[in-house]
């Protein structure tokens, strides 16, 4: 038995570290957190300074059992969890639950998994930092108090099963506010003038710096230019430079991986975690822009070898974040000489992004030459402008250029070469256009731009961005999806070859790709929280709480005091909500009267989502229709609602059975012979034809036939099916693997039953803890 035991969070991390240490060390894993607050109201003793009670989670009992055995045989135990608040808390929980003694327990930290970093950490151990532990405890306790007290309020006043959270509810508010801003936005119209000139066989593009507010002004200007001469009025050439972006923090990595690699925030963090645990990059949860001296020397060596001395420039970046720990580092490769991250394609792509960004941050500025051209119009006071940009020295651009969230902004630097020009030179006009343009509202958030907003507002920390964005989607407050734009007409006026033309053209506007949209329930919950719990959902208040966590981490504030300051005001507001009637919550809207029956038409939240209803609550013959994607209770009109009541719609007959189009919980569909076929985005249930419906039905049958391999008369519930990853056995709601040496088509019923029996134990549900089961009835009572 080795005399030294090192405990880290993950098996992958343990495996990498064990490769660096000798036979005197055993490296094992706690598999993350081992204790947490139990469910129920006994987790936090509010009257006793918010004293928490922790218990070993059910899935970690065996882990703790094994760790205790290893601890008994070790002379020294090294707690080597991550170098942040969560990591410090894990080490503390391990010390408590394993009954570790101070004299043979050491805390070691490192932010990269390399032999030198591990060796250095072992040479300079420390004790557990209880200020960091208390900061983590304060966050956990505060978030539990908010969730535990606020969620039942939402169940009683709005809808069962809802939840609220200190950071998640603020994130939802950003998305709801942006949606409403877009809904209310009224575009303003203007006309942009552009011109194309021929300069000795080469093109020169120019535009009028000022836009015209009316069509008449734009038309008057264009017609005046029919008889005008154009010449170069002035040329201005001046040097310019562009500097590289700093190395990645957690938030900037999430943003750039989204823009360049189209990764979700959660996907980026999962891949970065693997790269860290395999020793390829430094710790991926950081808000520091700092690079160590060793890293700076390593980057310098790589840049000078690969590109030349003139490409190197040592840079030190200062974090803007108030709580950033400069002793930590930005995200960087552990070795700049390493270009390969392994066989996994996505790991390699993310690694290359990190490598390029880190290297570029230590490279010379790009040297540019910008030329601005002014073009005179002989019969007008206005001048047209053109510009070009030439890269004289690439510098860091040889490796990397940061992307942008601005959809109008180009990702590449440089507008290209201009043709040779001289002052006074006459230009030949090919064409000039006046195009009607419309202002656009602020863009909806992507996952990456929401992370940027949260960071800018000081809400959350590197460890919270990804879980927050995942949570609001899992809770159905926010959906991430792409939506088609709408057709819009615009006017384009052109002068060409001495003639003026005007045409009405069509463009698609408002197309959204992987944007975050609020649901109706998000809007109702957000409004309720804004009205009754302004502190919880206030941007500046939430940011202030984050700063208080930082003060606790720095030993400047007792955590119990911070919780007490928050809880007193918060709890009194929870008690006041008892007086709120459910009918007073703004979750429904009266739209008007049904033209046919004269009954009231209401839009409201239903058990399975937003709906419109003809007839009041007492009406025994009331009718219902689900809202369509993108429709909101607060903005739907009576006309929109009446369209929904045209569904379900009889499309026609097929095989002597009715074909019906409708909208359900999961979107529009066709129903035929008690079977359902999704309409997807391509078809509208109000206009889909019988011919199209029949084609969809036949396509579904064909797909189902390919999926089905065989059934058994002995038990029709058991089937052999084709799945995404090959054939498998399905029995009820359980799936069972088919060994590679077996042919799915030739399996007998007896063979299938043996495979089910052999794998049956793995399908059995794990036993639940006794405590939560006892509390379940009480929670159901609260929901009534």
XYZ file of C-alpha atoms in Angstrom:
784
model
C 0.000 0.000 0.000
C 1.527 3.389 -1.018
C 2.171 5.683 1.957
C 0.747 8.799 0.200
C -2.882 9.124 -0.899
C -3.894 11.903 -3.313
C -7.641 12.576 -3.712
C -8.909 14.544 -6.730
C -12.433 15.027 -8.144
C -12.422 13.029 -11.357
C -11.094 9.616 -12.452
C -9.595 11.129 -15.634
C -7.680 13.685 -13.574
C -6.536 10.931 -11.185
C -5.244 8.824 -14.056
C -3.242 11.730 -15.539
C -1.703 12.690 -12.174
C -0.853 9.098 -11.230
C 1.274 8.927 -14.377
C 3.488 11.733 -12.985
C 3.964 10.308 -9.474
C 5.994 7.343 -8.315
C 5.093 4.110 -6.540
C 4.844 5.904 -3.191
C 1.641 7.620 -4.335
C -1.876 6.330 -4.864
C -4.164 8.777 -6.738
C -7.913 8.265 -6.471
C -11.114 10.211 -7.132
C -14.075 11.454 -5.084
C -16.174 11.770 -8.280
C -17.049 15.393 -7.475
C -18.972 16.566 -4.395
C -19.524 13.881 -1.758
C -21.932 15.744 0.572
C -24.781 18.149 0.067
C -27.737 19.692 1.835
C -30.481 17.065 2.095
C -33.915 17.710 0.644
C -36.529 19.075 3.015
C -36.737 21.902 5.494
C -34.285 20.445 8.020
C -31.229 21.105 5.868
C -30.698 24.638 7.240
C -31.269 25.640 10.863
C -32.432 29.211 10.240
C -32.772 30.052 13.960
C -29.245 28.833 14.704
C -27.339 31.236 12.411
C -28.325 29.262 9.291
C -26.292 26.253 10.398
C -26.331 23.703 7.539
C -26.708 19.948 7.910
C -24.875 17.922 5.276
C -25.282 14.302 4.306
C -23.340 11.985 2.015
C -25.301 11.738 -1.229
C -26.713 8.298 -2.057
C -24.482 7.838 -5.090
C -21.331 8.562 -3.049
C -21.777 6.128 -0.151
C -19.732 3.410 -1.856
C -17.109 5.980 -2.889
C -16.712 7.131 0.739
C -16.502 3.502 1.893
C -13.598 2.858 -0.503
C -11.877 6.140 0.383
C -12.005 5.283 4.096
C -10.212 2.001 3.386
C -7.486 3.842 1.435
C -7.133 6.511 4.155
C -6.474 3.822 6.811
C -3.447 2.573 4.900
C -1.943 5.998 4.101
C 0.562 8.008 6.128
C -0.303 11.303 4.414
C -3.480 12.317 2.621
C -3.265 15.066 0.000
C -6.558 16.776 -0.826
C -6.051 17.921 -4.422
C -9.451 19.178 -5.599
C -9.700 22.236 -7.873
C -8.209 25.579 -6.890
C -11.492 27.482 -6.477
C -14.391 27.767 -4.026
C -16.108 24.579 -5.159
C -12.813 22.685 -5.016
C -12.034 24.038 -1.548
C -15.483 22.962 -0.350
C -14.956 19.453 -1.752
C -11.671 19.166 0.162
C -13.355 20.343 3.367
C -16.252 17.902 2.961
C -13.766 15.062 2.363
C -11.800 16.029 5.480
C -14.993 16.031 7.550
C -16.557 12.841 6.261
C -13.287 10.841 6.230
C -12.378 12.125 9.727
C -8.953 13.257 8.516
C -6.522 14.576 11.118
C -4.711 17.881 10.600
C -1.293 16.355 11.251
C -1.421 13.952 8.312
C -3.705 15.928 5.938
C -2.384 18.425 3.407
C -4.181 20.594 0.865
C -2.424 21.023 -2.481
C -3.532 23.163 -5.425
C -2.513 23.506 -9.056
C -4.136 24.979 -12.122
C -2.543 22.765 -14.734
C -1.983 19.024 -14.682
C 1.698 18.780 -15.607
C 4.525 17.020 -13.825
C 6.184 20.302 -12.831
C 2.915 21.775 -11.490
C 2.101 18.632 -9.466
C 5.657 18.432 -8.070
C 5.571 22.135 -7.131
C 2.201 21.665 -5.392
C 3.502 18.726 -3.353
C 6.495 20.814 -2.287
C 4.287 23.669 -1.019
C 1.149 22.226 0.615
C -1.200 24.369 2.686
C -4.205 23.925 4.926
C -7.848 24.253 3.892
C -8.852 27.869 3.226
C -12.016 28.232 5.301
C -12.801 31.640 3.822
C -13.206 29.996 0.404
C -15.256 27.198 1.976
C -17.519 29.750 3.665
C -18.018 31.649 0.388
C -19.134 28.410 -1.272
C -21.350 27.549 1.713
C -22.934 30.999 1.620
C -23.788 30.626 -2.085
C -25.201 27.129 -1.584
C -27.263 28.103 1.484
C -28.562 31.339 -0.031
C -29.564 29.607 -3.253
C -31.267 26.809 -1.313
C -33.219 29.324 0.791
C -34.355 31.214 -2.304
C -35.336 28.061 -4.175
C -36.932 26.324 -1.194
C -39.082 29.276 -0.163
C -39.839 30.786 -3.553
C -40.676 27.674 -5.585
C -43.728 26.698 -3.464
C -45.022 30.260 -3.832
C -44.908 29.828 -7.609
C -46.628 26.427 -7.333
C -49.512 27.896 -5.324
C -49.933 31.155 -7.200
C -49.099 30.204 -10.802
C -48.502 26.538 -11.674
C -47.226 23.361 -10.015
C -43.665 22.255 -10.699
C -42.180 25.723 -11.236
C -38.860 26.828 -9.768
C -36.989 30.063 -9.153
C -33.342 30.785 -8.519
C -31.228 33.775 -7.619
C -29.167 33.716 -10.840
C -31.437 31.712 -13.154
C -34.379 34.099 -12.645
C -32.206 37.092 -13.522
C -30.986 35.315 -16.670
C -34.620 34.661 -17.648
C -35.429 38.313 -17.026
C -32.781 39.408 -19.535
C -34.373 37.170 -22.176
C -37.954 38.245 -21.358
C -37.022 41.949 -21.400
C -35.271 41.564 -24.754
C -38.271 39.745 -26.249
C -40.607 42.536 -25.176
C -38.213 45.130 -26.507
C -38.319 43.353 -29.878
C -42.132 43.032 -29.767
C -42.539 46.782 -29.180
C -39.901 47.831 -31.690
C -41.109 49.984 -34.582
C -38.573 50.126 -37.426
C -37.688 53.460 -38.964
C -37.176 53.704 -42.704
C -34.314 55.354 -44.560
C -32.669 55.174 -47.970
C -29.008 54.287 -48.362
C -27.121 55.434 -51.489
C -24.364 53.218 -52.902
C -22.372 53.627 -56.113
C -20.187 51.395 -58.268
C -17.483 52.974 -60.468
C -15.208 51.566 -63.148
C -11.556 52.634 -62.763
C -9.571 51.356 -65.739
C -11.243 47.960 -65.618
C -11.290 47.696 -61.821
C -14.266 48.276 -59.504
C -14.533 50.964 -56.857
C -17.452 50.827 -54.410
C -18.580 53.965 -52.587
C -21.514 55.199 -50.539
C -23.104 58.423 -49.371
C -22.286 58.819 -45.649
C -25.733 60.311 -44.933
C -28.967 58.336 -45.332
C -32.129 59.997 -46.676
C -35.220 59.815 -44.488
C -37.740 59.821 -47.344
C -38.077 58.225 -50.750
C -38.609 61.631 -52.332
C -35.236 62.944 -51.082
C -33.404 59.823 -52.267
C -35.124 59.954 -55.671
C -34.297 63.645 -56.096
C -30.621 62.975 -55.316
C -30.379 60.024 -57.717
C -32.021 61.946 -60.568
C -29.637 64.844 -59.981
C -26.718 62.376 -60.323
C -27.968 61.318 -63.785
C -26.246 64.372 -65.258
C -23.327 64.602 -62.820
C -19.606 64.036 -63.273
C -17.665 62.208 -60.537
C -14.054 62.776 -59.592
C -11.590 62.036 -56.787
C -11.773 65.008 -54.427
C -9.235 63.794 -51.851
C -7.143 60.793 -50.858
C -6.031 60.266 -47.284
C -3.677 57.424 -46.424
C -2.601 56.794 -42.858
C -1.048 53.952 -40.877
C -3.120 52.000 -38.382
C -2.630 49.048 -36.119
C -4.691 46.268 -34.592
C -3.823 44.592 -31.308
C -4.619 41.006 -30.266
C -7.318 40.019 -27.805
C -6.238 38.764 -24.365
C -6.095 35.026 -23.643
C -9.331 33.269 -22.778
C -11.304 33.491 -19.570
C -14.228 31.121 -19.031
C -16.778 33.524 -20.499
C -14.716 34.593 -23.530
C -13.933 30.936 -24.324
C -17.648 30.133 -24.211
C -18.437 33.099 -26.472
C -15.724 32.408 -29.043
C -16.355 28.650 -29.161
C -19.995 29.485 -29.878
C -19.115 31.918 -32.683
C -16.325 29.943 -34.325
C -17.124 26.297 -33.520
C -20.917 26.537 -32.934
C -20.572 24.802 -29.545
C -23.177 25.301 -26.826
C -21.904 26.730 -23.547
C -22.308 23.351 -21.812
C -20.533 21.534 -24.649
C -17.593 23.952 -24.467
C -17.192 23.356 -20.730
C -17.456 19.567 -21.056
C -14.747 19.489 -23.716
C -12.544 21.952 -21.815
C -12.899 19.765 -18.697
C -11.565 16.775 -20.648
C -8.660 18.814 -22.011
C -7.799 19.981 -18.501
C -8.019 16.521 -16.980
C -5.775 15.066 -19.682
C -3.167 17.735 -18.943
C -3.563 19.705 -22.175
C -4.813 23.066 -20.852
C -4.854 25.030 -17.598
C -7.939 25.189 -15.376
C -10.976 26.218 -17.411
C -12.951 28.120 -14.726
C -11.229 31.470 -14.398
C -11.806 35.188 -14.857
C -8.110 36.059 -14.856
C -6.237 37.282 -17.952
C -2.857 36.576 -16.394
C -0.216 34.258 -17.888
C 2.621 32.880 -15.746
C 6.237 33.807 -16.470
C 6.894 30.212 -17.564
C 3.991 30.424 -20.008
C 5.218 33.770 -21.379
C 8.689 32.302 -22.004
C 7.175 29.191 -23.590
C 5.014 31.347 -25.922
C 7.997 33.545 -26.828
C 10.055 30.492 -27.738
C 7.292 29.070 -29.933
C 6.549 32.384 -31.710
C 10.196 33.140 -32.515
C 10.823 29.598 -33.746
C 7.682 29.369 -35.888
C 7.328 32.955 -37.182
C 10.475 34.973 -36.399
C 11.593 37.455 -33.727
C 9.632 40.357 -35.196
C 6.341 38.542 -34.529
C 6.830 38.426 -30.757
C 5.686 41.055 -28.278
C 5.412 40.266 -24.574
C 2.093 41.436 -23.166
C 0.491 41.372 -19.728
C -3.266 41.854 -19.551
C -5.161 43.188 -16.538
C -8.575 41.761 -15.692
C -11.507 44.167 -15.612
C -13.470 41.866 -13.317
C -13.396 43.215 -9.768
C -13.350 39.766 -8.188
C -10.758 38.251 -10.554
C -7.869 36.499 -8.861
C -4.729 37.589 -10.668
C -2.694 34.843 -8.997
C -4.667 32.459 -11.199
C -4.126 32.183 -14.935
C -6.152 32.590 -18.080
C -6.990 29.441 -20.062
C -3.930 28.388 -22.066
C -2.167 25.234 -23.313
C 0.121 23.653 -20.734
C 2.765 23.502 -23.487
C 2.783 25.736 -26.561
C 5.023 23.177 -28.281
C 2.106 20.716 -28.215
C -0.203 21.064 -31.217
C -2.149 17.825 -30.813
C -4.852 17.280 -28.186
C -5.705 13.694 -29.089
C -8.019 11.790 -31.399
C -11.329 13.415 -30.469
C -12.204 15.941 -33.200
C -14.023 18.437 -30.979
C -11.304 18.333 -28.329
C -8.763 19.074 -31.044
C -10.841 21.969 -32.427
C -11.272 23.582 -29.004
C -7.606 23.022 -28.160
C -6.536 24.735 -31.408
C -8.786 27.697 -30.572
C -7.210 28.026 -27.109
C -3.697 27.584 -28.527
C -4.185 30.231 -31.219
C -5.779 32.760 -28.878
C -3.022 32.306 -26.267
C -0.178 32.528 -28.789
C -1.741 35.519 -30.568
C -1.966 37.398 -27.248
C 1.866 37.423 -27.151
C 2.390 38.489 -30.746
C 3.115 41.844 -32.369
C 0.417 44.245 -33.541
C -0.830 43.946 -37.096
C 0.337 46.988 -39.096
C -2.266 48.333 -41.528
C -2.542 51.118 -44.048
C -5.981 52.699 -44.356
C -7.009 54.826 -47.321
C -10.097 57.051 -47.245
C -11.366 58.409 -50.549
C -13.720 61.343 -51.038
C -15.576 61.491 -54.389
C -16.946 64.829 -55.615
C -20.286 65.129 -57.415
C -20.219 67.980 -59.953
C -23.773 69.250 -59.373
C -24.185 68.489 -55.642
C -22.637 69.557 -52.360
C -22.544 65.995 -51.023
C -19.553 63.701 -51.490
C -19.369 59.922 -51.708
C -16.900 57.967 -49.584
C -14.853 54.847 -50.213
C -12.219 53.164 -48.086
C -9.689 50.410 -48.329
C -7.306 48.700 -45.977
C -4.027 46.971 -46.692
C -2.181 44.754 -44.212
C 1.492 45.801 -44.264
C 2.589 43.391 -41.514
C 0.374 40.538 -40.313
C 1.648 40.267 -36.763
C -0.848 38.301 -34.659
C -3.269 38.082 -37.630
C -1.023 35.354 -38.988
C -2.513 33.148 -36.255
C -5.863 34.431 -35.016
C -8.619 37.068 -35.212
C -11.393 37.413 -32.639
C -14.984 37.059 -33.878
C -17.873 39.320 -32.993
C -21.516 38.953 -31.967
C -22.480 41.861 -34.230
C -24.295 40.334 -37.195
C -23.523 43.364 -39.369
C -19.813 43.338 -38.639
C -17.429 41.382 -40.808
C -15.173 38.853 -39.143
C -12.168 39.655 -41.274
C -9.956 42.682 -40.993
C -9.341 44.691 -44.125
C -11.712 45.949 -46.805
C -9.333 45.008 -49.571
C -7.234 46.903 -52.059
C -8.439 50.012 -53.815
C -7.566 50.522 -57.488
C -4.800 53.118 -58.225
C -6.342 56.579 -57.730
C -5.179 60.222 -58.060
C -6.767 63.489 -56.909
C -8.851 65.029 -59.719
C -9.216 61.710 -61.554
C -12.586 61.350 -63.343
C -14.607 58.240 -62.563
C -17.031 56.336 -64.781
C -20.288 55.504 -62.966
C -21.537 51.978 -63.648
C -24.613 52.293 -61.417
C -25.940 54.072 -58.348
C -28.639 52.660 -56.078
C -30.966 54.028 -53.431
C -32.159 51.111 -51.311
C -34.869 51.313 -48.702
C -33.565 50.023 -45.365
C -35.130 49.435 -41.986
C -33.640 49.747 -38.529
C -33.481 46.520 -36.566
C -34.216 45.826 -32.910
C -31.555 44.526 -30.551
C -30.705 40.921 -31.362
C -32.111 38.095 -29.279
C -29.564 36.486 -27.006
C -27.538 33.477 -27.984
C -26.078 31.346 -25.196
C -22.750 33.111 -25.722
C -24.123 36.667 -25.745
C -26.158 35.903 -22.605
C -22.950 34.778 -20.879
C -21.364 38.064 -21.970
C -24.297 40.037 -20.545
C -24.225 38.168 -17.224
C -20.501 38.815 -16.908
C -20.835 42.509 -17.829
C -23.514 42.945 -15.151
C -21.446 41.111 -12.534
C -24.016 38.317 -12.199
C -22.655 34.844 -11.576
C -19.067 33.646 -11.752
C -17.125 31.417 -14.187
C -18.466 28.266 -12.547
C -22.130 29.366 -12.826
C -22.551 30.482 -16.470
C -22.965 27.042 -18.066
C -25.216 25.512 -15.357
C -27.413 28.639 -15.309
C -28.005 28.524 -19.070
C -28.660 24.768 -18.972
C -31.091 25.153 -16.047
C -33.317 27.811 -17.638
C -33.698 25.560 -20.691
C -34.360 22.390 -18.683
C -37.027 24.198 -16.664
C -38.763 25.233 -19.895
C -38.417 28.962 -19.210
C -36.264 29.367 -22.298
C -36.042 27.476 -25.581
C -33.042 27.542 -27.887
C -34.066 27.203 -31.498
C -33.893 28.581 -35.011
C -36.893 30.348 -36.560
C -37.632 31.342 -40.123
C -37.879 34.998 -41.040
C -40.742 36.753 -42.792
C -40.958 38.246 -46.259
C -40.799 42.045 -46.478
C -41.063 44.343 -49.476
C -38.589 47.161 -50.060
C -38.013 49.806 -52.736
C -34.832 49.972 -54.781
C -34.140 52.885 -57.149
C -31.298 52.655 -59.665
C -29.619 54.979 -62.166
C -27.684 53.220 -64.910
C -26.698 54.231 -68.453
C -28.456 57.585 -68.051
C -31.814 56.123 -66.994
C -33.715 55.990 -63.696
C -35.552 52.821 -62.599
C -37.652 51.996 -59.560
C -38.545 48.471 -58.466
C -40.282 46.803 -55.535
C -38.294 43.833 -54.273
C -38.677 41.264 -51.501
C -36.277 40.249 -48.745
C -36.402 37.818 -45.834
C -35.978 39.478 -42.463
C -35.931 38.282 -38.871
C -34.363 34.867 -39.458
C -33.029 33.559 -36.151
C -30.408 30.841 -35.697
C -29.891 29.157 -32.307
C -31.362 32.062 -30.348
C -32.895 32.016 -26.869
C -36.656 32.627 -26.763
C -38.724 32.983 -23.568
C -41.780 30.801 -23.076
C -45.148 32.095 -21.869
C -44.505 30.620 -18.433
C -41.226 32.573 -18.277
C -43.085 35.827 -18.861
C -45.720 35.117 -16.211
C -43.149 33.990 -13.608
C -40.845 36.908 -14.425
C -43.635 39.459 -13.949
C -44.680 37.851 -10.673
C -41.112 37.953 -9.331
C -40.517 41.524 -10.520
C -43.677 42.660 -8.718
C -43.343 40.718 -5.474
C -39.612 39.903 -5.149
C -37.787 42.820 -6.784
C -34.591 42.166 -4.813
C -34.251 38.590 -6.004
C -34.565 39.551 -9.638
C -32.914 42.990 -9.545
C -29.725 43.156 -11.638
C -27.716 45.417 -9.338
C -28.840 43.565 -6.217
C -27.800 40.196 -7.671
C -24.418 41.650 -8.655
C -24.051 43.053 -5.100
C -24.630 39.575 -3.676
C -21.819 38.231 -5.896
C -19.477 40.886 -4.484
C -20.447 39.862 -0.954
C -19.487 36.273 -1.764
C -16.102 37.663 -2.871
C -15.772 39.557 0.426
C -16.466 36.326 2.341
C -13.838 34.511 0.239
C -11.335 37.217 1.160
C -12.161 36.943 4.884
C -13.746 40.402 4.992
C -17.301 39.438 5.998
C -18.856 36.644 8.101
C -21.053 34.451 5.909
C -23.848 34.221 8.510
C -24.145 38.017 8.575
C -24.429 38.193 4.812
C -27.190 35.537 4.750
C -29.082 37.248 7.593
C -29.012 40.603 5.779
C -30.637 38.966 2.764
C -33.018 36.547 4.444
C -34.926 38.883 6.762
C -36.355 41.056 3.979
C -36.779 38.105 1.607
C -38.703 35.893 4.047
C -41.110 38.686 4.994
C -42.001 39.069 1.306
C -42.615 35.308 1.033
C -45.073 35.549 3.931
C -46.868 38.475 2.292
C -47.576 36.375 -0.827
C -50.078 34.323 1.215
C -52.496 37.222 0.678
C -52.162 37.113 -3.125
C -55.071 35.439 -4.873
C -54.215 33.141 -7.747
C -56.712 35.035 -9.898
C -54.739 38.249 -9.294
C -51.620 36.822 -10.956
C -51.350 38.107 -14.506
C -51.377 34.706 -16.227
C -54.455 35.231 -18.395
C -55.866 37.864 -20.717
C -59.387 38.495 -21.992
C -59.217 38.985 -25.769
C -62.834 39.802 -26.613
C -65.964 37.945 -27.697
C -66.290 34.996 -30.069
C -68.077 36.444 -33.156
C -70.206 33.250 -33.512
C -71.304 32.525 -29.937
C -70.727 35.825 -28.160
C -68.812 33.950 -25.457
C -65.690 35.443 -23.885
C -62.327 34.467 -25.416
C -59.429 34.123 -22.959
C -55.700 33.424 -23.405
C -54.178 31.701 -20.373
C -51.741 29.154 -19.027
C -53.049 25.605 -19.012
C -51.734 22.395 -17.493
C -49.785 21.551 -20.646
C -48.913 25.050 -21.797
C -50.447 28.292 -23.080
C -53.878 28.112 -24.687
C -56.881 30.134 -25.794
C -60.343 29.341 -24.474
C -63.874 30.152 -25.634
C -66.163 30.360 -22.632
C -65.493 31.251 -19.001
C -64.459 28.831 -16.221
C -68.082 27.836 -15.438
C -68.977 27.114 -19.067
C -69.375 23.335 -19.454
C -69.044 23.581 -23.250
C -65.905 25.723 -23.367
C -63.446 25.086 -26.206
C -59.643 25.074 -26.120
C -56.821 25.573 -28.614
C -53.062 25.577 -27.996
C -50.994 28.654 -28.814
C -48.492 28.246 -31.621
C -44.749 28.625 -31.293
C -43.814 32.285 -30.915
C -47.282 33.374 -29.731
C -47.523 35.014 -26.317
C -50.507 35.350 -23.990
C -49.750 39.034 -23.465
C -49.699 39.948 -27.178
C -52.044 37.513 -28.969
C -55.055 39.198 -30.571
C -58.648 38.020 -30.870
C -58.101 37.481 -34.612
C -55.028 35.305 -33.924
C -56.985 33.313 -31.362
C -59.932 32.643 -33.701
C -57.499 31.258 -36.291
C -56.381 28.681 -33.723
C -59.949 27.452 -33.298
C -59.947 26.372 -36.923
C -57.913 23.437 -35.565
C -58.273 20.508 -35.350
C -59.056 20.650 -39.088
C -60.397 17.852 -41.288
C -57.981 17.608 -44.210
C -59.791 14.786 -46.036
C -60.137 11.001 -46.212
C -57.391 8.433 -46.794
C -57.961 4.668 -46.780
C -61.537 5.351 -45.597
C -60.245 7.060 -42.476
C -60.256 10.741 -41.600
C -57.015 12.813 -41.831
C -56.923 15.583 -39.199
C -54.429 18.452 -38.815
C -53.926 19.949 -35.357
C -51.471 21.473 -32.908
C -50.525 19.518 -29.809
C -48.201 19.786 -26.875
C -45.197 19.023 -29.086
C -46.186 21.081 -32.123
C -48.309 20.676 -35.288
C -49.216 17.158 -36.429
C -51.387 14.976 -38.690
C -53.597 12.281 -37.106
C -54.709 9.281 -39.173
C -55.891 5.852 -38.036
C -54.995 6.710 -34.390
C -51.398 7.412 -35.429
C -49.605 10.763 -35.332
C -47.206 12.294 -37.853
C -45.297 15.486 -37.041
C -45.699 18.352 -39.517
C -42.366 19.907 -38.543
C -41.533 23.431 -39.683
C -42.310 22.765 -43.334
C -46.098 22.563 -43.152
C -48.829 24.710 -41.609
C -51.735 22.706 -40.089
C -54.136 25.378 -41.403
C -53.036 24.943 -45.007
C -51.466 21.481 -45.392
C -53.173 19.639 -48.293
C -54.500 16.072 -48.360
C -51.835 15.149 -50.923
C -49.061 16.464 -48.666
C -50.559 14.731 -45.633
C -50.741 11.366 -47.451
C -47.101 11.709 -48.463
C -46.118 12.378 -44.825
C -48.158 9.378 -43.625
C -46.499 7.077 -46.179
C -43.036 8.434 -45.350
C -43.654 7.705 -41.655
C -44.829 4.175 -42.451
C -41.725 3.546 -44.527
C -39.464 4.854 -41.748
C -41.286 2.707 -39.154
C -40.989 -0.368 -41.389
C -37.226 0.133 -41.652
C -37.024 0.571 -37.891
C -38.978 -2.634 -37.140
C -36.983 -5.873 -37.490
C -39.250 -8.426 -35.797
C -41.903 -9.055 -33.125
C -42.920 -12.206 -31.251
C -46.352 -13.812 -30.924
C -45.379 -15.054 -27.440
C -45.190 -11.421 -26.226
C -46.091 -8.579 -28.688
C -44.651 -6.041 -26.216
C -41.144 -7.327 -27.053
C -39.690 -6.076 -30.359
C -36.338 -6.096 -32.153
C -35.814 -2.627 -33.641
C -33.253 -0.666 -35.623
C -31.955 2.309 -33.665
C -29.557 5.165 -34.147
C -26.644 3.005 -32.992
C -27.784 -0.298 -34.478
C -30.324 -3.035 -33.612
C -31.658 -3.379 -30.047
C -34.415 -5.107 -28.067
C -37.313 -3.086 -26.691
C -39.606 -4.342 -23.942
C -42.075 -1.777 -22.651
C -40.052 1.343 -21.809
C -36.734 -0.532 -21.417
C -34.107 -1.130 -24.093
C -31.576 -3.971 -24.154
C -28.360 -4.377 -26.131
C -27.796 -7.067 -28.738
C -24.236 -8.513 -28.671
C -22.183 -7.934 -31.830
C -21.873 -11.679 -32.493
C -25.675 -12.051 -32.727
C -27.764 -11.377 -35.857
C -30.826 -9.333 -34.930
C -32.963 -10.858 -37.714
C -32.375 -14.449 -36.580
C -32.930 -14.010 -32.820
C -35.511 -16.381 -31.350
C -37.898 -15.459 -28.565
C -35.930 -17.665 -26.132
C -32.641 -15.931 -27.051
C -34.219 -12.510 -26.622
C -35.564 -13.444 -23.178
C -32.107 -14.643 -22.088
C -30.562 -11.310 -23.177
C -33.267 -9.398 -21.306
C -32.747 -11.534 -18.203
C -28.950 -11.127 -18.354
C -29.221 -7.345 -18.581
C -32.253 -7.035 -16.314
C -30.361 -6.071 -13.159
C -28.901 -2.984 -14.820
C -32.411 -1.802 -15.739
C -33.809 -1.974 -12.237
C -34.333 1.478 -10.710
C -31.937 2.353 -7.905
C -33.566 2.455 -4.466
C -34.484 5.953 -3.361
C -33.391 7.452 -0.074
C -35.964 7.164 2.696
C -35.944 10.840 3.719
C -37.120 12.417 0.449
C -39.840 9.756 0.086
C -41.324 10.787 3.431
C -41.423 14.435 2.397
C -43.183 13.823 -0.911
C -46.790 13.911 0.377
C -46.134 17.210 2.183
C -44.952 18.823 -1.043
C -48.044 17.646 -2.879
C -50.209 19.330 -0.251
C -48.393 22.607 -0.806
C -49.210 22.507 -4.510
C -52.966 22.475 -4.027
